[in-house]
Short mmCIF file of C-alpha atoms in Angstrom, two decimals:
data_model
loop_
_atom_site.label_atom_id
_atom_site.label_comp_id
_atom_site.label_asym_id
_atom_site.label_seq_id
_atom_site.Cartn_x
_atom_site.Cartn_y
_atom_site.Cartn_z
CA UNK D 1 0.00 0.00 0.00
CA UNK D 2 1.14 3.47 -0.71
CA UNK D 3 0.88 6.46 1.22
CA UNK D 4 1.52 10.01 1.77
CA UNK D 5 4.56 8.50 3.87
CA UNK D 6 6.16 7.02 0.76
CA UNK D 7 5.80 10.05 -1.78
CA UNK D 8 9.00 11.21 -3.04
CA UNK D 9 9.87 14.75 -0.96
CA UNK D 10 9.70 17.83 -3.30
CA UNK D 11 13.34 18.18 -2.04
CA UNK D 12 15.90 16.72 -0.77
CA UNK D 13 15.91 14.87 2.64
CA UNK D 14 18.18 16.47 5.39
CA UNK D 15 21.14 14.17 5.58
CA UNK D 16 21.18 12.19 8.93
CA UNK D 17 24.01 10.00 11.19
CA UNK D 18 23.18 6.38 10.69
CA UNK D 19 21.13 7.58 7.26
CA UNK D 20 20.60 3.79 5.37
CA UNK D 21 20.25 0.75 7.03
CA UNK D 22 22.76 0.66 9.52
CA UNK D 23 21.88 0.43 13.20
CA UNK D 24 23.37 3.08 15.20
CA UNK D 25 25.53 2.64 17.79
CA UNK D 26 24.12 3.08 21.51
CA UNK D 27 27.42 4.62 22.44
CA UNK D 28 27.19 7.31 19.44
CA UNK D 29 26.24 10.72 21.03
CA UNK D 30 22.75 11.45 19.35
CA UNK D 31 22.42 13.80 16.88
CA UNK D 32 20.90 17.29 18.39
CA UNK D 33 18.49 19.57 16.42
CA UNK D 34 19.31 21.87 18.86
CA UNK D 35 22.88 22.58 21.42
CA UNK D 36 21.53 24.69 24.52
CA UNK D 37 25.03 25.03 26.57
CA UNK D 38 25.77 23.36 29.90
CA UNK D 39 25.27 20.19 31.46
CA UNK D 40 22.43 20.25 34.20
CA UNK D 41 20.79 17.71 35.89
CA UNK D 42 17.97 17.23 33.65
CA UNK D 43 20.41 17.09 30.22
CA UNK D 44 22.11 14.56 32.45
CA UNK D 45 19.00 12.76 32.98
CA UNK D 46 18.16 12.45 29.25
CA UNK D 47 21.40 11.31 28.09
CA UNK D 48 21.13 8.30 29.66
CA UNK D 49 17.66 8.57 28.75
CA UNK D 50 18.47 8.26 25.25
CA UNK D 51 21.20 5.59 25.77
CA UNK D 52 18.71 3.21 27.51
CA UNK D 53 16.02 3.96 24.35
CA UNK D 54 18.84 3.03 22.17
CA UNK D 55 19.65 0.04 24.09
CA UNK D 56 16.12 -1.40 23.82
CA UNK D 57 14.91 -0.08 20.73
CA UNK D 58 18.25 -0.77 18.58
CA UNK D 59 17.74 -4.71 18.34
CA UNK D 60 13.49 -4.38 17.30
CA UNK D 61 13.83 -2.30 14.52
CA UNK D 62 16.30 -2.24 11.69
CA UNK D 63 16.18 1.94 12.16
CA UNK D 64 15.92 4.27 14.62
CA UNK D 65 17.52 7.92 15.05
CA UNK D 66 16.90 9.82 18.07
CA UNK D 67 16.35 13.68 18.15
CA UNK D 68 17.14 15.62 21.47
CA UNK D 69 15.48 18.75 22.44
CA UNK D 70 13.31 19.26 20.20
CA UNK D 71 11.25 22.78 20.15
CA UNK D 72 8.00 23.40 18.02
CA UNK D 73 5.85 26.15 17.60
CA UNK D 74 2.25 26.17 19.86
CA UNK D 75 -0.94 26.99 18.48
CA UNK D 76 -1.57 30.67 18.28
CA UNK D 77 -2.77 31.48 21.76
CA UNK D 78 -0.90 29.21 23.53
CA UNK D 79 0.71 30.70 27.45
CA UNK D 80 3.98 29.28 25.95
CA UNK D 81 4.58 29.67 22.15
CA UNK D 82 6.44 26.65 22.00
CA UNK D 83 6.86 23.58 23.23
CA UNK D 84 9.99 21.45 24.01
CA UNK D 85 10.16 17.01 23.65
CA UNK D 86 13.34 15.88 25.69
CA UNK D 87 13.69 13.01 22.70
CA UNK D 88 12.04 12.47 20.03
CA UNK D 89 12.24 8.49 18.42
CA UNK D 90 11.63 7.78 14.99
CA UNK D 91 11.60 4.58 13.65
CA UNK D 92 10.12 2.12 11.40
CA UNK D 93 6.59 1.84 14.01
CA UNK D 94 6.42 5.77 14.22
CA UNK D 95 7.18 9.17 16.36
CA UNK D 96 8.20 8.12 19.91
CA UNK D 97 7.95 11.27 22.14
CA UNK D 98 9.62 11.06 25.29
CA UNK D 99 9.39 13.67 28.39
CA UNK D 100 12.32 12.54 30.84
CA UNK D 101 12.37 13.42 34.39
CA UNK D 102 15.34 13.60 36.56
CA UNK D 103 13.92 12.10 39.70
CA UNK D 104 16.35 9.91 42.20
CA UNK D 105 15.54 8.13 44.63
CA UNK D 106 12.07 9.14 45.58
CA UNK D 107 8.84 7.93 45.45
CA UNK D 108 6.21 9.44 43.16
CA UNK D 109 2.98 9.64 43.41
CA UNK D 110 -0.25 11.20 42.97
CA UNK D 111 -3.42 12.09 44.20
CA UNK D 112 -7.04 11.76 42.67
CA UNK D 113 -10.35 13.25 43.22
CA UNK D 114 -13.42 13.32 41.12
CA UNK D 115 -13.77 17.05 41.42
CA UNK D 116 -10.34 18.13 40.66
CA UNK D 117 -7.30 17.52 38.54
CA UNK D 118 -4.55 14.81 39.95
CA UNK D 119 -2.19 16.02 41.91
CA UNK D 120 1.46 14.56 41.44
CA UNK D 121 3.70 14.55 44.73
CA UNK D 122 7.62 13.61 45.38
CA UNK D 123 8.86 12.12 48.01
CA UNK D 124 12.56 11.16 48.43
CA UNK D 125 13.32 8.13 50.24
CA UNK D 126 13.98 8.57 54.04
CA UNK D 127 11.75 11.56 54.41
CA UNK D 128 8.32 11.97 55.50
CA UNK D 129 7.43 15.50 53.59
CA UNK D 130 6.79 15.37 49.94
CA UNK D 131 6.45 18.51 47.21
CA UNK D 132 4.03 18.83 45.23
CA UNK D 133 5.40 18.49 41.14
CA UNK D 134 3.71 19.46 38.03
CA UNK D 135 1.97 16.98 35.70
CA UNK D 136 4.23 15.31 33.74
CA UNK D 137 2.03 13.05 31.75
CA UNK D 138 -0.56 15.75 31.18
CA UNK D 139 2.29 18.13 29.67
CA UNK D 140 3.36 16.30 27.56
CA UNK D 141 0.06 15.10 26.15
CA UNK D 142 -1.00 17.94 25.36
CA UNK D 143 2.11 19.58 23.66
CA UNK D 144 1.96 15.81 21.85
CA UNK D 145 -1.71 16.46 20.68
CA UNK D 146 -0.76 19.79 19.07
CA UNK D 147 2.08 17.99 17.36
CA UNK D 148 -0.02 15.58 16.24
CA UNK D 149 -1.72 17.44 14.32
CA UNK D 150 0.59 18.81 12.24
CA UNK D 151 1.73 15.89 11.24
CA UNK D 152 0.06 12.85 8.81
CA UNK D 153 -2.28 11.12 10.31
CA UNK D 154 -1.09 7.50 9.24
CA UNK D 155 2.15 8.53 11.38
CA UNK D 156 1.79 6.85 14.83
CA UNK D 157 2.29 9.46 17.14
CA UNK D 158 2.67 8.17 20.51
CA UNK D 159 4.55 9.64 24.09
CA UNK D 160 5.72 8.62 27.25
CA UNK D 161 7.61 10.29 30.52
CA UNK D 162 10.94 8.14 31.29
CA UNK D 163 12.07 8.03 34.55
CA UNK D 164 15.83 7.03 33.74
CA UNK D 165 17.54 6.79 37.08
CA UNK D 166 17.38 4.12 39.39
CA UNK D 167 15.89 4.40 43.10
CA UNK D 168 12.47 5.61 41.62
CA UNK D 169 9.15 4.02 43.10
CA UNK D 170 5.37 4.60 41.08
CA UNK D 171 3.28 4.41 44.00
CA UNK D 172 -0.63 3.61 43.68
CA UNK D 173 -2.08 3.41 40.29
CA UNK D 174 -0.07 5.54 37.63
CA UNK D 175 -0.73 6.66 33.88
CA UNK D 176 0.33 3.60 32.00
CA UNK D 177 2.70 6.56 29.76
CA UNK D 178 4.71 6.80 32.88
CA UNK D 179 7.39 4.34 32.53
CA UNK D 180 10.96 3.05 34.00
CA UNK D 181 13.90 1.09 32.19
CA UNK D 182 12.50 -2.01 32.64
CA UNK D 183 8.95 -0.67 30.57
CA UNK D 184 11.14 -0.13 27.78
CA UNK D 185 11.63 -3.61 26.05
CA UNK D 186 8.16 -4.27 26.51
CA UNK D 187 7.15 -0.63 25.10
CA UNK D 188 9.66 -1.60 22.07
CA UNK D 189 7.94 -4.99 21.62
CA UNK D 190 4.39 -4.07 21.32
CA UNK D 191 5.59 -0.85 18.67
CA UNK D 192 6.93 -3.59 16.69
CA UNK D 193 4.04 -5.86 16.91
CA UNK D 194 1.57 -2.88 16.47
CA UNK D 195 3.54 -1.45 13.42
CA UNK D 196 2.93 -5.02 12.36
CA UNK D 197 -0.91 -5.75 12.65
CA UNK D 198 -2.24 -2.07 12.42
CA UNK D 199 -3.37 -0.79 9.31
CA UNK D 200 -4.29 2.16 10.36
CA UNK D 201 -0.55 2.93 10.96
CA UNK D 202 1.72 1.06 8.58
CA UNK D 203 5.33 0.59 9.32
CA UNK D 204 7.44 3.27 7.65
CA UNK D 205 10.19 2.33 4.95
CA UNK D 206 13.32 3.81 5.05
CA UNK D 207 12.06 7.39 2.67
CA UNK D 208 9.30 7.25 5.08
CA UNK D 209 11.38 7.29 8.07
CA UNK D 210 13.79 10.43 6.74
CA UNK D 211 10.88 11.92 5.41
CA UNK D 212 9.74 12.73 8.73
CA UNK D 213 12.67 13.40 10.10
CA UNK D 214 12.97 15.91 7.61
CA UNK D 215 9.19 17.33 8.86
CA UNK D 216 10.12 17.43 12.40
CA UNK D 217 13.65 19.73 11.64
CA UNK D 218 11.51 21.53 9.15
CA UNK D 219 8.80 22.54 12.22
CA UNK D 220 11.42 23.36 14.53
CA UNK D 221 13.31 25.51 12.07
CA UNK D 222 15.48 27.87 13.91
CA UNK D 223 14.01 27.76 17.11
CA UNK D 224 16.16 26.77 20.05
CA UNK D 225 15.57 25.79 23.78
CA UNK D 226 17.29 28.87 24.45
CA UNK D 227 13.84 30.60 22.75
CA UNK D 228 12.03 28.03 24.76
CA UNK D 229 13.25 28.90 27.76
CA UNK D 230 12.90 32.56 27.35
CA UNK D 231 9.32 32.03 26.48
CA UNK D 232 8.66 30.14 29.83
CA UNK D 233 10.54 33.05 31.70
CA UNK D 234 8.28 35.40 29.67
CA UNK D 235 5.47 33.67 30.38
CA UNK D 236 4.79 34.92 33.85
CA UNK D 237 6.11 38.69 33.32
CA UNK D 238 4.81 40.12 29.18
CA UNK D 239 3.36 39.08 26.22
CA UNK D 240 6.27 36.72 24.51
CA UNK D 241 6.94 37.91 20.69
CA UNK D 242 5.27 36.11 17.94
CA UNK D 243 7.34 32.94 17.26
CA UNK D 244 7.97 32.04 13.27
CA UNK D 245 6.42 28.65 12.51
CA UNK D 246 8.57 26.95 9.55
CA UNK D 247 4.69 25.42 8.11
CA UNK D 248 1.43 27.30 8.28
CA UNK D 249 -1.11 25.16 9.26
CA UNK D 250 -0.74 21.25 9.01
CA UNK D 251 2.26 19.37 7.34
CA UNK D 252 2.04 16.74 4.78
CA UNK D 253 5.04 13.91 4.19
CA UNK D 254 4.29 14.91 0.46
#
């Protein structure tokens, strides 16, 4: 069956590490669509993010390249004009978005009501008090659905928060999008087998695969998570400055 995903590209594809068939090495530093300077704690935290993701989804499928920090543009209106994935997983079963949090050796969890939004609290091990964190797995869905759709909708689109370090307990019942190491063979299995069976989302060939590579460094364009952070900072104090989207409206893999 062809689809949008297999058109040839008006132009030519960006030119990628590990472009072809070859399986990239785990070890390889991954490529970056962005550089913000500095190593903090949460760059720390997806590094070996994206070293485990490698480690797990390298022997499923025959190609996978991993983008780090990637920014978009928001929908006009939006308190943030962009919006920032920690890594961003393409392969052969689809997008893999991935919001990675930094947590050691605490416990997570959260609290429910049928009146109000869940509340997620940390609690490091040894302590009694716990603080009160943002939602991670309601962040990123919704800077996921935006992405979504701009993009084709036979692309699976799919997202997760990775807790990379050990030491971290999920306490009570969690989103099943909240996930540890040991989710991520599992997570890699059922892409494959879902790439497989679904025809709603077939399994991309290797144009199909740069080809939206190629859409996701086309969306970002020159934004950085410098501008990302700057918008966040803005957020709270003026009116951030119109931020140049690289595609009006949706994008096709055509």
């Amino acid at each position: 069956m062809t689809t949008a995903l297999h058109k040839v590209p008006p132009r030519p594809v960006l030119t990628l590490a590990g472009h072809g068939h070859k399986k990239p090495d785990p070890a390889a530093p991954a490529h970056r669509i962005c550089s913000p300077e500095g190593e903090s704690a949460s760059s720390a935290a997806t590094t070996l993010a994206i070293r485990q993701l490698a480690a797990t989804f390298q022997p499923t499928f025959g190609r996978m390249h991993v983008l780090r920090d990637l920014v978009i543009p928001m929908y006009e209106g939006s308190a943030v004009p962009t919006a920032r994935f920690d890594v961003a997983l393409v392969c052969e079963a689809g997008l893999y978005l991935f919001e990675v949090k930094g947590w050691r050796n605490a416990v997570v969890y959260r609290k429910t009501s049928a009146h109000a939004v869940p509340r997620w609290f940390l609690r490091q091990h040894g302590h009694s008090l716990a603080r009160e964190v943002k939602d991670p797995a309601w962040q990123c869905g919704r800077k996921t659905t935006h992405l979504r759709s701009l993009l084709p909708s036979e692309l699976r689109v799919q997202y997760f928060v990775l807790l990379p370090f050990d030491g971290v307990e999920l306490e009570g019942v969690m989103p099943s999008v909240v996930v540890t190491p040991q989710d991520l063979p599992y997570i890699a299995r059922v892409a494959r087998n879902n790439g497989r069976s679904e025809q709603g989302y077939p399994m991309l060939d290797a144009a199909a695969i740069d080809r939206t590579l190629q859409l996701l460094t086309d969306l970002q364009g020159d934004l950085t998570v410098d501008d990302h952070m700057r918008n966040c900072r803005d957020r709270n104090t003026h009116a951030p400055a119109p931020v140049r989207q690289a595609h009006p409206g949706s994008l096709k893999l055509q």
